């Protein structure tokens, strides 16, 4: 797999460390009533067969956290953005849903 | 027909033309009492023990590929029961006891070979941890021996004892551990289940799960709708996909694990040995090939094939342990999809849906567990309650905080 790092260009997969699915959103409160949301965030995964957005740390390169979009069935890589860009996009989508 | 020396002689004299097929190829009936989704080792073992231990007959095993096409035919064939935590050890030791009598039990030669599993240690701290694990094993009645460096050297003189970074300091040996011919496990359980009336239906993929009023009603398959009272999911790497059909999200991710076999060599490594400073385990098959493996690739995957960096990583670890491996040629590598759970331990449990049972989360330790997994899952399905051996493998343990985390890695499936 070759990953298009937004900072370093196309780099081989062994330079990256994966953290897993980027879909779960960390709850913003420690309130005991949010325990179910915490449980889902920490433990439950969609584990998709197909497209996944996955956290990857470019540990052997620029050391930036990225989100790589990839197909879990074919290993085709569709693209990569910085984790910051991914988070802003996710936040915008969440706000759009609320509005 | 039972396999024995007389049937062998009889069939030899008739030129081996009259052997019966080991199992039937039935078309699915419209309705079963119990349907098992997944005709791998665990699914077949479950059907076998449902029939044998619980006297149930109206059972079908649905397999989307051919029998034994999944991880039961892709693993590195190792059996052992050298765990530490309560909840794990009694279960895996029960599996070992079932392995010890399996061939007589299902009348099939599975080539169970208790050749010993040796874990190498490379630091004083690791030796202390091994002593602790060995003691935990012995408390649970499992055999464990802590070997010093010289005792290991006597067994395997050709290891790199003075490796600058990872000198070998000793090892933890379980003599009762070993290897089993993996395909024969699938075939033996299939034959045993089939002869007790279980329908094993190959090329039959579960496409949907029908739940009515909180109760399982049947499954949609590519061979039509099959009604059932109870449904057991034993779909390994595809567990999240099958659970989705019942509206469930599971605490697991699917990852690819690669395994390798070398060219055939003369007898070289007579047991199973694991490297303690990286992830590498090796044994030699009866054909002479070195069978070995390492870590999962580390990213979510359903691809059944891995990438080259992990091939390099595994072989580097192997050569660090056994320098002479550098001259051995690798014949093949392949991949299987692991159901990596959030604490590295499996789930054998009921679900919130009546009649739906889950067997999943085996990470890459499922093969050794095959008999006990089938045995416990059969008990759980037949009695509608877990046996005490699988009572800790609850689905809700992540919510209640009762994880069984041997490695202490936390909720990081790619590190277990």
JSON list of N, CA, C and O in Angstrom, two decimals, chain A residues 1 5 17 19-20 29 31 34-35 42 44 48 53 58 63 69 71 81 94 96 98:
[
{"chain": "A", "resi": 1, "resn": "UNK", "atom": "N", "xyz": [0.84, -1.19, 0.00]},
{"chain": "A", "resi": 1, "resn": "UNK", "atom": "CA", "xyz": [0.00, 0.00, 0.00]},
{"chain": "A", "resi": 1, "resn": "UNK", "atom": "C", "xyz": [0.88, 1.25, 0.00]},
{"chain": "A", "resi": 1, "resn": "UNK", "atom": "O", "xyz": [1.84, 1.33, 0.75]},
{"chain": "A", "resi": 5, "resn": "UNK", "atom": "N", "xyz": [0.76, 11.07, 1.67]},
{"chain": "A", "resi": 5, "resn": "UNK", "atom": "CA", "xyz": [0.83, 11.98, 2.83]},
{"chain": "A", "resi": 5, "resn": "UNK", "atom": "C", "xyz": [0.73, 13.42, 2.31]},
{"chain": "A", "resi": 5, "resn": "UNK", "atom": "O", "xyz": [1.45, 13.80, 1.39]},
{"chain": "A", "resi": 17, "resn": "UNK", "atom": "N", "xyz": [1.94, 4.15, 11.25]},
{"chain": "A", "resi": 17, "resn": "UNK", "atom": "CA", "xyz": [1.40, 3.34, 12.33]},
{"chain": "A", "resi": 17, "resn": "UNK", "atom": "C", "xyz": [-0.10, 3.62, 12.40]},
{"chain": "A", "resi": 17, "resn": "UNK", "atom": "O", "xyz": [-0.51, 4.78, 12.47]},
{"chain": "A", "resi": 19, "resn": "UNK", "atom": "N", "xyz": [-3.97, 3.49, 13.92]},
{"chain": "A", "resi": 19, "resn": "UNK", "atom": "CA", "xyz": [-4.66, 3.51, 15.21]},
{"chain": "A", "resi": 19, "resn": "UNK", "atom": "C", "xyz": [-6.08, 2.94, 15.12]},
{"chain": "A", "resi": 19, "resn": "UNK", "atom": "O", "xyz": [-6.67, 2.59, 16.12]},
{"chain": "A", "resi": 20, "resn": "UNK", "atom": "N", "xyz": [-6.62, 2.87, 13.92]},
{"chain": "A", "resi": 20, "resn": "UNK", "atom": "CA", "xyz": [-7.96, 2.31, 13.79]},
{"chain": "A", "resi": 20, "resn": "UNK", "atom": "C", "xyz": [-8.96, 3.32, 13.27]},
{"chain": "A", "resi": 20, "resn": "UNK", "atom": "O", "xyz": [-8.61, 4.44, 12.91]},
{"chain": "A", "resi": 29, "resn": "UNK", "atom": "N", "xyz": [-17.83, 15.14, 27.54]},
{"chain": "A", "resi": 29, "resn": "UNK", "atom": "CA", "xyz": [-18.13, 15.30, 28.96]},
{"chain": "A", "resi": 29, "resn": "UNK", "atom": "C", "xyz": [-17.75, 14.04, 29.73]},
{"chain": "A", "resi": 29, "resn": "UNK", "atom": "O", "xyz": [-17.67, 12.95, 29.15]},
{"chain": "A", "resi": 31, "resn": "UNK", "atom": "N", "xyz": [-19.55, 13.38, 32.47]},
{"chain": "A", "resi": 31, "resn": "UNK", "atom": "CA", "xyz": [-20.76, 13.16, 33.24]},
{"chain": "A", "resi": 31, "resn": "UNK", "atom": "C", "xyz": [-21.15, 11.67, 33.23]},
{"chain": "A", "resi": 31, "resn": "UNK", "atom": "O", "xyz": [-21.10, 11.04, 32.19]},
{"chain": "A", "resi": 34, "resn": "UNK", "atom": "N", "xyz": [-23.03, 10.04, 30.56]},
{"chain": "A", "resi": 34, "resn": "UNK", "atom": "CA", "xyz": [-22.46, 9.84, 29.22]},
{"chain": "A", "resi": 34, "resn": "UNK", "atom": "C", "xyz": [-21.72, 8.50, 29.10]},
{"chain": "A", "resi": 34, "resn": "UNK", "atom": "O", "xyz": [-21.05, 8.26, 28.11]},
{"chain": "A", "resi": 35, "resn": "UNK", "atom": "N", "xyz": [-21.84, 7.64, 30.13]},
{"chain": "A", "resi": 35, "resn": "UNK", "atom": "CA", "xyz": [-21.07, 6.39, 30.14]},
{"chain": "A", "resi": 35, "resn": "UNK", "atom": "C", "xyz": [-21.38, 5.52, 28.92]},
{"chain": "A", "resi": 35, "resn": "UNK", "atom": "O", "xyz": [-20.50, 4.86, 28.38]},
{"chain": "A", "resi": 42, "resn": "UNK", "atom": "N", "xyz": [-15.15, 3.92, 23.08]},
{"chain": "A", "resi": 42, "resn": "UNK", "atom": "CA", "xyz": [-13.94, 3.14, 23.38]},
{"chain": "A", "resi": 42, "resn": "UNK", "atom": "C", "xyz": [-13.99, 1.75, 22.75]},
{"chain": "A", "resi": 42, "resn": "UNK", "atom": "O", "xyz": [-12.99, 1.26, 22.23]},
{"chain": "A", "resi": 44, "resn": "UNK", "atom": "N", "xyz": [-16.96, -0.02, 20.79]},
{"chain": "A", "resi": 44, "resn": "UNK", "atom": "CA", "xyz": [-17.73, -0.54, 19.66]},
{"chain": "A", "resi": 44, "resn": "UNK", "atom": "C", "xyz": [-17.22, 0.03, 18.33]},
{"chain": "A", "resi": 44, "resn": "UNK", "atom": "O", "xyz": [-16.87, 1.20, 18.24]},
{"chain": "A", "resi": 48, "resn": "UNK", "atom": "N", "xyz": [-16.12, -1.81, 9.05]},
{"chain": "A", "resi": 48, "resn": "UNK", "atom": "CA", "xyz": [-16.72, -1.96, 7.74]},
{"chain": "A", "resi": 48, "resn": "UNK", "atom": "C", "xyz": [-15.93, -2.86, 6.79]},
{"chain": "A", "resi": 48, "resn": "UNK", "atom": "O", "xyz": [-14.69, -2.86, 6.83]},
{"chain": "A", "resi": 53, "resn": "UNK", "atom": "N", "xyz": [-12.35, 5.24, 7.04]},
{"chain": "A", "resi": 53, "resn": "UNK", "atom": "CA", "xyz": [-11.44, 6.34, 7.36]},
{"chain": "A", "resi": 53, "resn": "UNK", "atom": "C", "xyz": [-10.66, 5.90, 8.59]},
{"chain": "A", "resi": 53, "resn": "UNK", "atom": "O", "xyz": [-11.24, 5.59, 9.62]},
{"chain": "A", "resi": 58, "resn": "UNK", "atom": "N", "xyz": [2.18, 9.20, 10.75]},
{"chain": "A", "resi": 58, "resn": "UNK", "atom": "CA", "xyz": [3.32, 9.06, 9.84]},
{"chain": "A", "resi": 58, "resn": "UNK", "atom": "C", "xyz": [4.61, 9.02, 10.66]},
{"chain": "A", "resi": 58, "resn": "UNK", "atom": "O", "xyz": [5.44, 9.91, 10.61]},
{"chain": "A", "resi": 63, "resn": "UNK", "atom": "N", "xyz": [5.68, 12.70, 11.01]},
{"chain": "A", "resi": 63, "resn": "UNK", "atom": "CA", "xyz": [5.13, 12.48, 12.36]},
{"chain": "A", "resi": 63, "resn": "UNK", "atom": "C", "xyz": [3.78, 13.17, 12.56]},
{"chain": "A", "resi": 63, "resn": "UNK", "atom": "O", "xyz": [3.37, 13.41, 13.69]},
{"chain": "A", "resi": 69, "resn": "UNK", "atom": "N", "xyz": [-8.19, 7.33, 3.83]},
{"chain": "A", "resi": 69, "resn": "UNK", "atom": "CA", "xyz": [-9.40, 6.64, 3.38]},
{"chain": "A", "resi": 69, "resn": "UNK", "atom": "C", "xyz": [-8.96, 5.49, 2.47]},
{"chain": "A", "resi": 69, "resn": "UNK", "atom": "O", "xyz": [-8.19, 5.67, 1.54]},
{"chain": "A", "resi": 71, "resn": "UNK", "atom": "N", "xyz": [-9.90, 1.08, 1.21]},
{"chain": "A", "resi": 71, "resn": "UNK", "atom": "CA", "xyz": [-10.87, -0.01, 1.12]},
{"chain": "A", "resi": 71, "resn": "UNK", "atom": "C", "xyz": [-10.32, -1.23, 1.84]},
{"chain": "A", "resi": 71, "resn": "UNK", "atom": "O", "xyz": [-9.22, -1.71, 1.53]},
{"chain": "A", "resi": 81, "resn": "UNK", "atom": "N", "xyz": [-5.87, 12.84, 4.43]},
{"chain": "A", "resi": 81, "resn": "UNK", "atom": "CA", "xyz": [-5.90, 14.24, 4.85]},
{"chain": "A", "resi": 81, "resn": "UNK", "atom": "C", "xyz": [-5.31, 14.31, 6.26]},
{"chain": "A", "resi": 81, "resn": "UNK", "atom": "O", "xyz": [-5.16, 13.28, 6.92]},
{"chain": "A", "resi": 94, "resn": "UNK", "atom": "N", "xyz": [-21.43, 17.48, 11.74]},
{"chain": "A", "resi": 94, "resn": "UNK", "atom": "CA", "xyz": [-22.24, 17.33, 12.96]},
{"chain": "A", "resi": 94, "resn": "UNK", "atom": "C", "xyz": [-23.09, 18.57, 13.20]},
{"chain": "A", "resi": 94, "resn": "UNK", "atom": "O", "xyz": [-24.27, 18.48, 13.55]},
{"chain": "A", "resi": 96, "resn": "UNK", "atom": "N", "xyz": [-24.04, 20.74, 10.91]},
{"chain": "A", "resi": 96, "resn": "UNK", "atom": "CA", "xyz": [-25.04, 20.75, 9.83]},
{"chain": "A", "resi": 96, "resn": "UNK", "atom": "C", "xyz": [-26.23, 19.87, 10.17]},
{"chain": "A", "resi": 96, "resn": "UNK", "atom": "O", "xyz": [-27.39, 20.23, 9.92]},
{"chain": "A", "resi": 98, "resn": "UNK", "atom": "N", "xyz": [-27.22, 19.15, 13.21]},
{"chain": "A", "resi": 98, "resn": "UNK", "atom": "CA", "xyz": [-27.97, 19.76, 14.31]},
{"chain": "A", "resi": 98, "resn": "UNK", "atom": "C", "xyz": [-28.87, 20.89, 13.80]},
{"chain": "A", "resi": 98, "resn": "UNK", "atom": "O", "xyz": [-29.99, 21.05, 14.27]}
]
